[in-house]
Short mmCIF file of C-alpha atoms in Angstrom, two decimals:
data_model
loop_
_atom_site.label_atom_id
_atom_site.label_comp_id
_atom_site.label_asym_id
_atom_site.label_seq_id
_atom_site.Cartn_x
_atom_site.Cartn_y
_atom_site.Cartn_z
CA UNK A 1 0.10 0.09 0.11
CA UNK A 2 1.23 3.55 -0.77
CA UNK A 3 2.72 5.10 1.91
CA UNK A 4 2.80 2.47 4.01
CA UNK A 5 6.32 1.02 5.57
CA UNK A 6 6.59 -1.81 7.58
CA UNK A 7 10.28 -3.04 8.99
CA UNK A 8 10.85 -6.34 8.73
CA UNK A 9 12.49 -8.23 12.12
CA UNK A 10 12.40 -11.73 12.56
CA UNK A 11 14.38 -13.97 14.88
CA UNK A 12 14.71 -17.27 15.19
CA UNK A 13 16.41 -19.05 19.26
CA UNK A 14 17.17 -21.96 20.30
CA UNK A 15 15.01 -22.98 23.13
CA UNK A 16 16.21 -26.04 24.17
CA UNK A 17 20.88 -23.49 24.29
CA UNK A 18 19.84 -20.40 24.03
CA UNK A 19 21.75 -19.33 20.84
CA UNK A 20 19.89 -17.56 18.46
CA UNK A 21 20.27 -19.00 14.99
CA UNK A 22 19.06 -16.78 13.33
CA UNK A 23 18.49 -13.38 12.91
CA UNK A 24 17.99 -10.26 10.58
CA UNK A 25 16.93 -6.14 11.95
CA UNK A 26 16.69 -8.08 15.52
CA UNK A 27 17.39 -5.28 17.84
CA UNK A 28 15.35 -2.95 16.24
CA UNK A 29 12.36 -1.28 17.47
CA UNK A 30 9.17 -2.40 16.00
CA UNK A 31 5.40 -2.44 16.85
CA UNK A 32 3.78 -5.11 18.90
CA UNK A 33 0.70 -4.79 18.21
CA UNK A 34 -1.03 -7.88 20.04
CA UNK A 35 1.73 -9.35 20.95
CA UNK A 36 1.76 -6.78 23.32
CA UNK A 37 -1.39 -9.26 24.85
CA UNK A 38 1.21 -11.53 25.55
CA UNK A 39 2.67 -10.04 28.75
CA UNK A 40 -0.57 -9.25 29.78
CA UNK A 41 -1.03 -12.41 30.39
CA UNK A 42 2.40 -13.48 31.84
CA UNK A 43 1.35 -10.46 34.32
CA UNK A 44 -2.51 -12.94 34.83
CA UNK A 45 -0.66 -15.92 34.72
CA UNK A 46 1.68 -14.77 37.87
CA UNK A 47 -2.29 -13.32 39.64
CA UNK A 48 -2.25 -17.00 39.11
CA UNK A 49 0.36 -18.97 40.67
CA UNK A 50 0.42 -16.51 43.18
CA UNK A 51 -3.22 -17.85 44.76
CA UNK A 52 -4.26 -14.28 44.16
CA UNK A 53 -6.74 -15.33 41.20
CA UNK A 54 -8.21 -18.38 40.38
CA UNK A 55 -9.90 -19.79 37.36
CA UNK A 56 -13.52 -18.96 38.66
CA UNK A 57 -12.54 -15.30 39.57
CA UNK A 58 -14.40 -13.13 38.37
CA UNK A 59 -13.19 -9.68 36.27
CA UNK A 60 -14.99 -6.74 36.46
CA UNK A 61 -16.10 -4.76 32.78
CA UNK A 62 -15.69 -1.50 33.59
CA UNK A 63 -17.23 1.32 31.21
CA UNK A 64 -12.53 2.39 30.03
CA UNK A 65 -12.76 -1.57 29.28
CA UNK A 66 -16.45 -2.26 27.63
CA UNK A 67 -15.20 1.22 24.78
CA UNK A 68 -12.14 -0.26 23.77
CA UNK A 69 -11.97 -0.93 19.50
CA UNK A 70 -12.49 -4.61 18.48
CA UNK A 71 -11.33 -6.95 18.47
CA UNK A 72 -13.11 -7.30 20.94
CA UNK A 73 -15.61 -9.30 22.83
CA UNK A 74 -18.46 -6.81 23.46
CA UNK A 75 -18.83 -7.18 27.55
CA UNK A 76 -21.29 -4.40 28.55
CA UNK A 77 -20.04 -2.34 31.81
CA UNK A 78 -20.81 -4.14 35.40
CA UNK A 79 -20.38 -7.25 34.02
CA UNK A 80 -18.52 -10.11 34.77
CA UNK A 81 -16.01 -12.57 32.80
CA UNK A 82 -14.13 -15.17 34.78
CA UNK A 83 -10.96 -15.72 34.65
CA UNK A 84 -10.55 -18.76 32.31
CA UNK A 85 -12.65 -17.24 29.41
CA UNK A 86 -11.07 -14.13 29.71
CA UNK A 87 -7.94 -16.02 28.08
CA UNK A 88 -9.12 -17.99 26.37
CA UNK A 89 -10.99 -14.39 25.25
CA UNK A 90 -7.39 -12.22 25.07
CA UNK A 91 -5.68 -16.17 23.03
CA UNK A 92 -8.66 -16.60 20.43
CA UNK A 93 -10.08 -13.18 20.33
CA UNK A 94 -7.12 -11.17 20.85
CA UNK A 95 -9.72 -8.60 23.18
CA UNK A 96 -9.26 -5.78 23.50
CA UNK A 97 -11.75 -4.79 25.40
CA UNK A 98 -10.65 -8.20 27.54
CA UNK A 99 -7.10 -7.71 27.81
CA UNK A 100 -8.19 -4.15 29.60
CA UNK A 101 -10.11 -5.31 31.86
CA UNK A 102 -7.74 -7.98 33.15
CA UNK A 103 -5.07 -5.18 33.45
CA UNK A 104 -7.68 -3.03 35.63
CA UNK A 105 -8.82 -5.53 37.80
CA UNK A 106 -4.88 -6.00 38.34
CA UNK A 107 -3.34 -2.65 38.53
CA UNK A 108 -6.41 -0.51 39.57
CA UNK A 109 -6.00 0.77 35.73
CA UNK A 110 -3.92 0.95 33.07
CA UNK A 111 -2.09 2.83 32.96
CA UNK A 112 -0.83 1.65 36.45
CA UNK A 113 -0.82 -2.33 35.07
CA UNK A 114 1.65 -0.41 31.96
CA UNK A 115 4.11 0.58 34.02
CA UNK A 116 4.35 -2.88 35.71
CA UNK A 117 4.52 -4.52 32.23
CA UNK A 118 7.22 -2.45 31.41
CA UNK A 119 9.09 -3.20 34.78
CA UNK A 120 8.34 -6.75 33.94
CA UNK A 121 9.45 -6.31 30.39
CA UNK A 122 13.12 -5.18 32.00
CA UNK A 123 13.08 -7.31 34.55
CA UNK A 124 12.98 -10.81 32.16
CA UNK A 125 16.33 -8.45 30.16
CA UNK A 126 13.58 -7.41 27.51
CA UNK A 127 15.58 -4.09 27.54
CA UNK A 128 13.67 -2.27 25.03
CA UNK A 129 10.46 -2.87 25.67
CA UNK A 130 8.13 -0.02 26.55
CA UNK A 131 4.35 -0.80 27.48
CA UNK A 132 1.63 1.63 27.59
CA UNK A 133 -1.10 0.22 27.39
CA UNK A 134 -2.72 -3.68 27.73
CA UNK A 135 -4.24 -5.07 24.49
CA UNK A 136 -1.80 -3.72 21.81
CA UNK A 137 -3.86 -0.62 20.44
CA UNK A 138 -1.52 1.77 18.24
CA UNK A 139 0.38 4.14 20.59
CA UNK A 140 4.01 5.40 18.78
CA UNK A 141 5.88 4.69 22.81
CA UNK A 142 4.59 0.60 22.62
CA UNK A 143 7.53 0.01 21.85
CA UNK A 144 10.17 -3.83 21.43
CA UNK A 145 12.25 -6.04 19.14
CA UNK A 146 11.93 -9.26 17.90
CA UNK A 147 14.55 -10.32 20.49
CA UNK A 148 13.16 -9.03 23.14
CA UNK A 149 9.59 -11.58 22.01
CA UNK A 150 11.65 -14.13 21.92
CA UNK A 151 13.00 -13.34 25.58
CA UNK A 152 8.97 -13.57 26.27
CA UNK A 153 7.77 -16.51 24.11
CA UNK A 154 10.82 -17.92 25.89
CA UNK A 155 10.38 -16.63 29.40
CA UNK A 156 6.14 -17.07 29.41
CA UNK A 157 6.34 -21.24 29.11
CA UNK A 158 9.72 -21.87 31.30
CA UNK A 159 7.46 -20.07 33.81
CA UNK A 160 3.76 -21.05 33.49
CA UNK A 161 3.87 -24.53 31.40
CA UNK A 162 0.73 -25.54 34.09
CA UNK A 163 -1.28 -22.33 32.12
CA UNK A 164 1.58 -20.85 29.12
CA UNK A 165 -1.69 -24.70 27.52
CA UNK A 166 -3.93 -21.23 26.96
CA UNK A 167 -2.35 -19.70 23.96
CA UNK A 168 -2.35 -23.71 22.21
CA UNK A 169 -6.17 -23.63 21.96
CA UNK A 170 -7.74 -24.00 18.31
CA UNK A 171 -11.21 -21.67 19.29
CA UNK A 172 -13.52 -20.35 22.03
CA UNK A 173 -17.48 -20.38 22.30
CA UNK A 174 -18.65 -17.50 23.80
CA UNK A 175 -21.52 -16.32 24.69
CA UNK A 176 -23.33 -18.45 21.53
CA UNK A 177 -20.98 -17.16 19.44
CA UNK A 178 -17.59 -19.34 17.68
CA UNK A 179 -14.07 -17.78 18.20
CA UNK A 180 -11.10 -18.84 16.25
CA UNK A 181 -7.77 -18.48 17.12
CA UNK A 182 -5.95 -16.22 14.24
CA UNK A 183 -2.48 -17.94 14.00
CA UNK A 184 -3.82 -20.22 11.66
CA UNK A 185 -0.20 -21.73 11.87
CA UNK A 186 -0.92 -23.88 14.84
CA UNK A 187 -3.58 -25.88 12.31
CA UNK A 188 0.07 -26.86 9.97
CA UNK A 189 3.22 -26.43 11.32
CA UNK A 190 4.08 -29.48 13.27
CA UNK A 191 4.97 -28.73 16.70
CA UNK A 192 3.62 -26.28 17.44
CA UNK A 193 1.00 -24.82 20.25
CA UNK A 194 1.19 -21.58 20.17
CA UNK A 195 1.96 -18.16 20.69
CA UNK A 196 0.53 -15.45 19.75
CA UNK A 197 -0.23 -13.24 16.19
CA UNK A 198 -0.83 -9.43 16.09
CA UNK A 199 -1.24 -6.75 13.73
CA UNK A 200 -1.61 -3.22 13.28
CA UNK A 201 -1.38 -0.76 10.42
CA UNK A 202 2.10 1.17 11.78
CA UNK A 203 2.98 -2.80 13.34
CA UNK A 204 2.62 -5.23 9.91
CA UNK A 205 1.89 -8.62 9.97
CA UNK A 206 2.82 -9.58 13.47
CA UNK A 207 3.60 -13.80 14.62
CA UNK A 208 5.33 -15.26 17.72
CA UNK A 209 5.90 -18.54 17.77
CA UNK A 210 6.88 -21.53 19.87
CA UNK A 211 7.65 -25.37 18.32
CA UNK A 212 8.92 -28.61 19.90
CA UNK A 213 9.40 -31.06 16.74
CA UNK A 214 10.95 -34.44 17.94
CA UNK A 215 13.62 -33.08 21.28
CA UNK A 216 14.59 -30.05 19.46
CA UNK A 217 12.75 -26.74 20.04
CA UNK A 218 13.04 -22.98 19.07
CA UNK A 219 10.74 -20.00 19.62
CA UNK A 220 11.20 -17.49 16.40
CA UNK A 221 9.51 -14.23 15.90
CA UNK A 222 8.71 -12.63 12.66
CA UNK A 223 7.28 -8.72 12.75
CA UNK A 224 6.65 -6.51 10.03
CA UNK A 225 4.89 -8.07 7.13
CA UNK A 226 3.59 -7.42 4.44
CA UNK A 227 -0.24 -9.75 4.69
CA UNK A 228 -0.35 -12.59 6.84
CA UNK A 229 0.49 -15.16 4.28
CA UNK A 230 3.78 -13.45 3.76
CA UNK A 231 3.72 -13.40 7.10
CA UNK A 232 2.89 -17.01 7.88
CA UNK A 233 4.31 -18.64 4.86
CA UNK A 234 8.51 -17.43 6.32
CA UNK A 235 7.29 -18.17 9.86
CA UNK A 236 6.50 -21.73 8.25
CA UNK A 237 10.32 -22.18 6.38
CA UNK A 238 12.02 -20.46 9.27
CA UNK A 239 10.64 -23.11 11.58
CA UNK A 240 10.99 -25.74 8.57
CA UNK A 241 15.16 -24.40 7.84
CA UNK A 242 15.57 -24.26 11.97
CA UNK A 243 14.44 -26.71 13.52
CA UNK A 244 16.78 -29.09 13.54
CA UNK A 245 19.64 -26.87 13.78
CA UNK A 246 19.59 -26.05 17.66
CA UNK A 247 19.97 -28.68 20.72
CA UNK A 248 18.49 -32.02 21.58
CA UNK A 249 18.76 -31.86 25.27
CA UNK A 250 17.52 -28.94 27.26
CA UNK A 251 20.84 -26.57 28.91
CA UNK A 252 19.89 -23.52 28.97
CA UNK A 253 19.19 -21.48 32.26
CA UNK A 254 15.64 -20.69 32.62
CA UNK A 255 14.65 -17.16 32.15
CA UNK A 256 15.08 -15.36 35.07
CA UNK A 257 14.09 -11.86 36.33
CA UNK A 258 16.16 -9.40 37.53
CA UNK A 259 13.89 -7.52 39.88
CA UNK A 260 16.43 -4.34 40.38
CA UNK A 261 16.82 -3.78 36.68
CA UNK A 262 17.03 -0.21 35.71
CA UNK A 263 13.31 0.75 34.46
CA UNK A 264 14.57 2.96 31.63
CA UNK A 265 11.94 3.48 29.30
CA UNK A 266 13.19 3.96 25.53
CA UNK A 267 10.58 4.86 23.45
CA UNK A 268 11.39 8.58 23.63
CA UNK A 269 13.98 8.57 22.92
CA UNK A 270 13.72 5.73 19.95
CA UNK A 271 11.50 8.80 18.45
CA UNK A 272 13.23 11.23 18.21
CA UNK A 273 16.40 8.95 16.70
CA UNK A 274 13.80 8.22 13.62
CA UNK A 275 14.17 10.97 12.26
CA UNK A 276 17.85 10.72 11.96
CA UNK A 277 17.06 7.05 10.39
CA UNK A 278 15.14 5.64 7.21
CA UNK A 279 11.87 4.10 7.56
CA UNK A 280 12.67 0.00 6.67
CA UNK A 281 10.49 -1.52 3.72
CA UNK A 282 11.03 -4.86 3.76
CA UNK A 283 10.05 -6.89 0.22
CA UNK A 284 9.29 -9.31 2.63
CA UNK A 285 6.31 -10.97 0.29
CA UNK A 286 4.26 -9.68 -3.44
CA UNK A 287 1.72 -6.90 -1.22
CA UNK A 288 -1.57 -7.00 -1.24
CA UNK A 289 -4.58 -5.07 -1.07
CA UNK A 290 -4.76 -3.74 2.57
CA UNK A 291 -8.82 -4.01 2.90
CA UNK A 292 -10.48 -0.97 4.12
CA UNK A 293 -11.14 -1.65 7.38
CA UNK A 294 -9.28 -0.20 10.29
CA UNK A 295 -8.69 -3.38 12.77
CA UNK A 296 -6.93 -4.12 16.14
CA UNK A 297 -5.94 -7.14 15.54
CA UNK A 298 -5.22 -8.46 12.11
CA UNK A 299 -8.90 -8.43 9.93
CA UNK A 300 -10.07 -11.60 8.43
CA UNK A 301 -8.98 -13.77 6.63
CA UNK A 302 -9.84 -16.57 4.21
CA UNK A 303 -7.52 -19.06 6.00
CA UNK A 304 -6.79 -21.22 2.71
CA UNK A 305 -5.15 -18.48 0.45
CA UNK A 306 -3.25 -17.26 3.90
CA UNK A 307 -2.01 -20.59 4.70
CA UNK A 308 -2.13 -22.99 1.80
CA UNK A 309 0.79 -22.99 -0.02
CA UNK A 310 3.20 -23.12 3.16
CA UNK A 311 4.00 -27.01 3.48
CA UNK A 312 3.81 -29.10 6.26
CA UNK A 313 7.48 -29.84 6.30
CA UNK A 314 9.46 -26.75 3.75
CA UNK A 315 11.58 -27.69 1.81
CA UNK A 316 13.04 -24.50 -0.17
CA UNK A 317 13.91 -22.24 2.23
CA UNK A 318 14.63 -18.20 0.80
CA UNK A 319 15.35 -16.50 4.54
CA UNK A 320 19.26 -16.90 4.91
CA UNK A 321 20.57 -14.73 7.24
CA UNK A 322 22.17 -17.32 9.85
CA UNK A 323 23.44 -16.40 13.36
CA UNK A 324 24.96 -19.00 15.42
CA UNK A 325 26.08 -16.57 18.31
CA UNK A 326 24.52 -16.46 22.61
CA UNK A 327 22.73 -13.86 22.75
CA UNK A 328 23.56 -10.38 23.42
CA UNK A 329 20.95 -7.71 25.07
CA UNK A 330 24.03 -5.03 25.85
CA UNK A 331 24.03 -5.22 21.55
CA UNK A 332 20.83 -2.83 21.57
CA UNK A 333 22.04 0.12 23.42
CA UNK A 334 24.03 -0.51 19.36
CA UNK A 335 21.53 0.24 17.40
CA UNK A 336 19.43 3.15 15.02
CA UNK A 337 15.71 1.88 15.53
CA UNK A 338 14.75 2.19 12.05
CA UNK A 339 11.18 2.32 12.25
CA UNK A 340 8.67 3.50 14.88
CA UNK A 341 5.40 5.06 13.47
CA UNK A 342 4.75 8.56 14.53
CA UNK A 343 7.33 10.42 12.69
CA UNK A 344 7.21 8.54 8.87
CA UNK A 345 6.82 11.36 6.14
CA UNK A 346 3.11 10.58 4.26
CA UNK A 347 2.73 10.82 0.40
CA UNK A 348 -0.33 12.99 -1.00
CA UNK A 349 -2.67 10.07 -1.03
CA UNK A 350 -2.70 10.07 2.37
CA UNK A 351 -3.22 13.74 3.96
CA UNK A 352 -2.18 14.61 7.40
CA UNK A 353 -4.23 15.36 10.70
CA UNK A 354 -2.16 17.36 13.07
CA UNK A 355 -3.44 19.89 16.02
CA UNK A 356 -0.77 21.70 17.26
CA UNK A 357 0.17 22.84 20.52
CA UNK A 358 2.13 26.24 21.38
CA UNK A 359 6.21 25.49 21.49
CA UNK A 360 6.83 23.25 19.12
CA UNK A 361 4.35 19.63 20.23
CA UNK A 362 1.88 18.34 18.65
CA UNK A 363 -1.00 17.00 20.67
CA UNK A 364 -3.14 13.45 20.04
CA UNK A 365 -6.77 13.44 20.40
CA UNK A 366 -6.62 9.88 21.75
CA UNK A 367 -9.37 7.89 22.21
CA UNK A 368 -9.76 4.82 24.93
CA UNK A 369 -13.46 4.06 21.88
CA UNK A 370 -12.31 4.39 18.50
CA UNK A 371 -9.33 2.63 16.93
CA UNK A 372 -6.34 5.21 16.83
CA UNK A 373 -4.44 5.42 13.11
CA UNK A 374 -1.37 4.26 11.38
CA UNK A 375 1.44 7.00 12.27
CA UNK A 376 -0.58 7.70 15.71
CA UNK A 377 1.80 9.30 19.70
CA UNK A 378 0.86 8.94 22.64
CA UNK A 379 -0.04 12.49 23.36
CA UNK A 380 3.30 12.69 25.06
CA UNK A 381 5.13 13.33 22.55
CA UNK A 382 9.45 14.39 22.26
CA UNK A 383 9.42 17.54 23.05
CA UNK A 384 10.40 19.40 19.33
CA UNK A 385 8.63 16.90 17.64
CA UNK A 386 5.53 17.66 15.23
CA UNK A 387 4.43 14.25 14.35
CA UNK A 388 0.87 13.67 11.98
CA UNK A 389 -1.06 11.01 12.49
CA UNK A 390 -2.93 10.03 9.24
CA UNK A 391 -7.00 9.11 10.13
CA UNK A 392 -8.79 6.03 8.85
CA UNK A 393 -10.99 6.24 6.40
CA UNK A 394 -13.37 5.32 8.98
CA UNK A 395 -13.21 7.52 10.39
CA UNK A 396 -11.98 10.27 8.75
CA UNK A 397 -15.17 12.85 8.36
CA UNK A 398 -16.19 13.40 11.84
CA UNK A 399 -15.94 17.19 11.75
CA UNK A 400 -18.69 17.54 9.26
CA UNK A 401 -20.69 14.78 11.37
CA UNK A 402 -23.29 17.28 13.60
CA UNK A 403 -22.26 17.09 17.22
CA UNK A 404 -24.55 14.84 19.88
CA UNK A 405 -27.15 16.56 21.80
CA UNK A 406 -26.12 16.47 25.55
CA UNK A 407 -29.64 15.70 27.10
CA UNK A 408 -32.31 12.93 26.92
CA UNK A 409 -34.66 13.01 24.15
CA UNK A 410 -38.30 13.12 25.72
CA UNK A 411 -39.94 11.74 22.94
CA UNK A 412 -41.39 7.72 23.38
CA UNK A 413 -39.70 5.17 21.46
CA UNK A 414 -36.32 2.79 21.56
CA UNK A 415 -32.70 3.47 22.00
CA UNK A 416 -29.38 2.48 21.74
CA UNK A 417 -26.40 2.07 23.40
CA UNK A 418 -23.04 1.63 21.98
CA UNK A 419 -20.79 2.73 24.58
CA UNK A 420 -19.00 4.74 27.68
CA UNK A 421 -16.40 6.95 28.14
CA UNK A 422 -15.24 9.06 29.55
CA UNK A 423 -15.28 12.29 28.64
CA UNK A 424 -18.66 14.25 25.89
CA UNK A 425 -15.85 14.31 23.18
CA UNK A 426 -15.21 10.78 23.24
CA UNK A 427 -18.65 9.79 23.74
CA UNK A 428 -19.79 11.50 21.10
CA UNK A 429 -16.62 9.93 17.97
CA UNK A 430 -17.99 6.61 19.66
CA UNK A 431 -21.66 8.25 18.07
CA UNK A 432 -19.84 9.29 14.57
CA UNK A 433 -18.25 6.01 14.80
CA UNK A 434 -21.32 4.94 15.31
CA UNK A 435 -23.11 6.52 12.21
CA UNK A 436 -21.19 6.14 9.59
CA UNK A 437 -20.34 2.11 10.11
CA UNK A 438 -23.87 2.27 8.42
CA UNK A 439 -25.86 2.24 4.99
CA UNK A 440 -29.45 4.13 5.64
CA UNK A 441 -28.46 3.78 9.19
CA UNK A 442 -32.84 5.58 10.36
CA UNK A 443 -33.13 9.06 10.13
CA UNK A 444 -35.44 9.51 12.52
CA UNK A 445 -32.05 7.96 14.98
CA UNK A 446 -31.07 11.31 17.30
CA UNK A 447 -27.41 11.06 19.17
CA UNK A 448 -27.02 12.11 22.67
CA UNK A 449 -24.57 11.29 25.38
CA UNK A 450 -26.12 11.68 28.71
CA UNK A 451 -23.98 11.86 31.84
CA UNK A 452 -23.79 9.50 34.72
CA UNK A 453 -21.88 8.65 38.07
CA UNK A 454 -20.75 5.61 39.09
CA UNK A 455 -19.18 5.44 42.09
CA UNK A 456 -16.00 7.20 41.99
CA UNK A 457 -16.14 7.20 38.25
CA UNK A 458 -18.45 9.90 35.65
CA UNK A 459 -19.11 8.41 32.42
CA UNK A 460 -21.03 9.23 29.49
CA UNK A 461 -23.24 6.59 27.70
CA UNK A 462 -23.30 6.48 23.86
CA UNK A 463 -26.58 6.77 22.39
CA UNK A 464 -29.39 7.74 19.60
CA UNK A 465 -32.56 7.72 20.42
CA UNK A 466 -35.93 8.69 18.58
CA UNK A 467 -36.32 4.79 16.88
CA UNK A 468 -38.74 2.13 16.68
CA UNK A 469 -38.03 -1.07 18.32
CA UNK A 470 -38.38 -2.84 15.48
CA UNK A 471 -35.40 -0.22 13.74
CA UNK A 472 -33.96 0.38 16.65
CA UNK A 473 -33.26 -3.76 17.44
CA UNK A 474 -31.52 -4.31 13.48
CA UNK A 475 -29.80 -1.46 13.91
CA UNK A 476 -28.49 -2.66 17.34
CA UNK A 477 -27.41 -6.13 15.23
CA UNK A 478 -25.65 -4.26 12.12
CA UNK A 479 -23.99 -1.98 14.80
CA UNK A 480 -22.84 -5.75 17.06
CA UNK A 481 -21.03 -7.39 13.68
CA UNK A 482 -18.94 -3.43 13.00
CA UNK A 483 -17.78 -4.94 16.94
CA UNK A 484 -19.62 -2.50 18.38
CA UNK A 485 -20.92 -3.32 21.46
CA UNK A 486 -24.85 -1.98 21.08
CA UNK A 487 -28.01 -2.94 23.59
CA UNK A 488 -31.42 -0.67 22.85
CA UNK A 489 -33.19 -0.29 26.34
CA UNK A 490 -36.86 1.45 25.88
CA UNK A 491 -36.61 4.95 26.05
#
């Protein structure tokens, strides 16, 4: 796609010896996307191991969690989900609302939980990883490397063998819906036991895997694939090329945590350094047209198209950069970051939207309820850097949509609620995005926000009113299919 640059990076580590047997751009900064959720589950597994939570413990869904952008399970504020079902929803559906709920139930709020995630990453030796959220939704400060993800992939199965098995879950049924695992290689590659896919427009297609075959064990990472199919083919080729090249007995010590590790946050430096480094555009596979809808996890794909050409035992590897060395974490500090979104140059076909605030800074309009585009920032950019944010087509025209009324309409009828947000602006964005999703949205539908107080938390419900019962039910069903957490109620 014109104007997009997904930096390619990959690594294969021998799980038995700890030796890196293939690497390419393994220390260069990338966005993890939904592979972030592996760390979210790492901290959840810790709580289970300590007895602070049980598999049947209920996790409360807040308004903030319910308002997360798709992919999501669609639970309403005040509902609960068991820990075990939450794990399965994150592994298969890659549900952003459930990842956020996990964060809030453990850390109190998602920001504090992200700080816990970052501290844990540094304690494990993931020196170039920084988290801002629990789901992997786009944030320019949320960064990692292929090298760091390989550490996490090895650590989580060494530390939590009892719970790691959930990463091989093929499908998950919940509330009458069946959710299939996005990692299609689970069915195609012999010995694969997980673990997680990820996709945003800024990151490209990512995959962290673990494969055990005939006493051999490898952990492999591919980041920045141009399509899901290209990423899967590359991963399958790497696995077949290197699965037999490692040790057949375990000699590597388990990865341990250094709780005294310096809690550095590399993101600001990375964002500044990107101005000096060219973006990486890796021709890893023939590019295919981009799907029109934005998703925080990879878009729905035809599994036959994506992976049908992957042999179980590929014999013609296309990647030949073999590296036989012990992992060197300190080398990361020597590497100039080559790909972090937020300051990429734009092309004429992709109009940029910026909101400047004095002293050379750029502020971003963040929303917990709507997706953030490729090149977005966290709202805390480095001083002196102007960041261009490209808005996806689905929410590009919000300035032309009338603002939602603040008061509840008094006319009897039916209403649709599509979510709740922490302030009216975010609720209005949610209403605008919902209206843009439906062709022929009922002309009588009047949008409004409604302030509610729940304990110490103030929320603004995003609602449409002035509907007949049948049209409300029909519109709500369509919105649910589009990923909104929708329900109807009588006014």
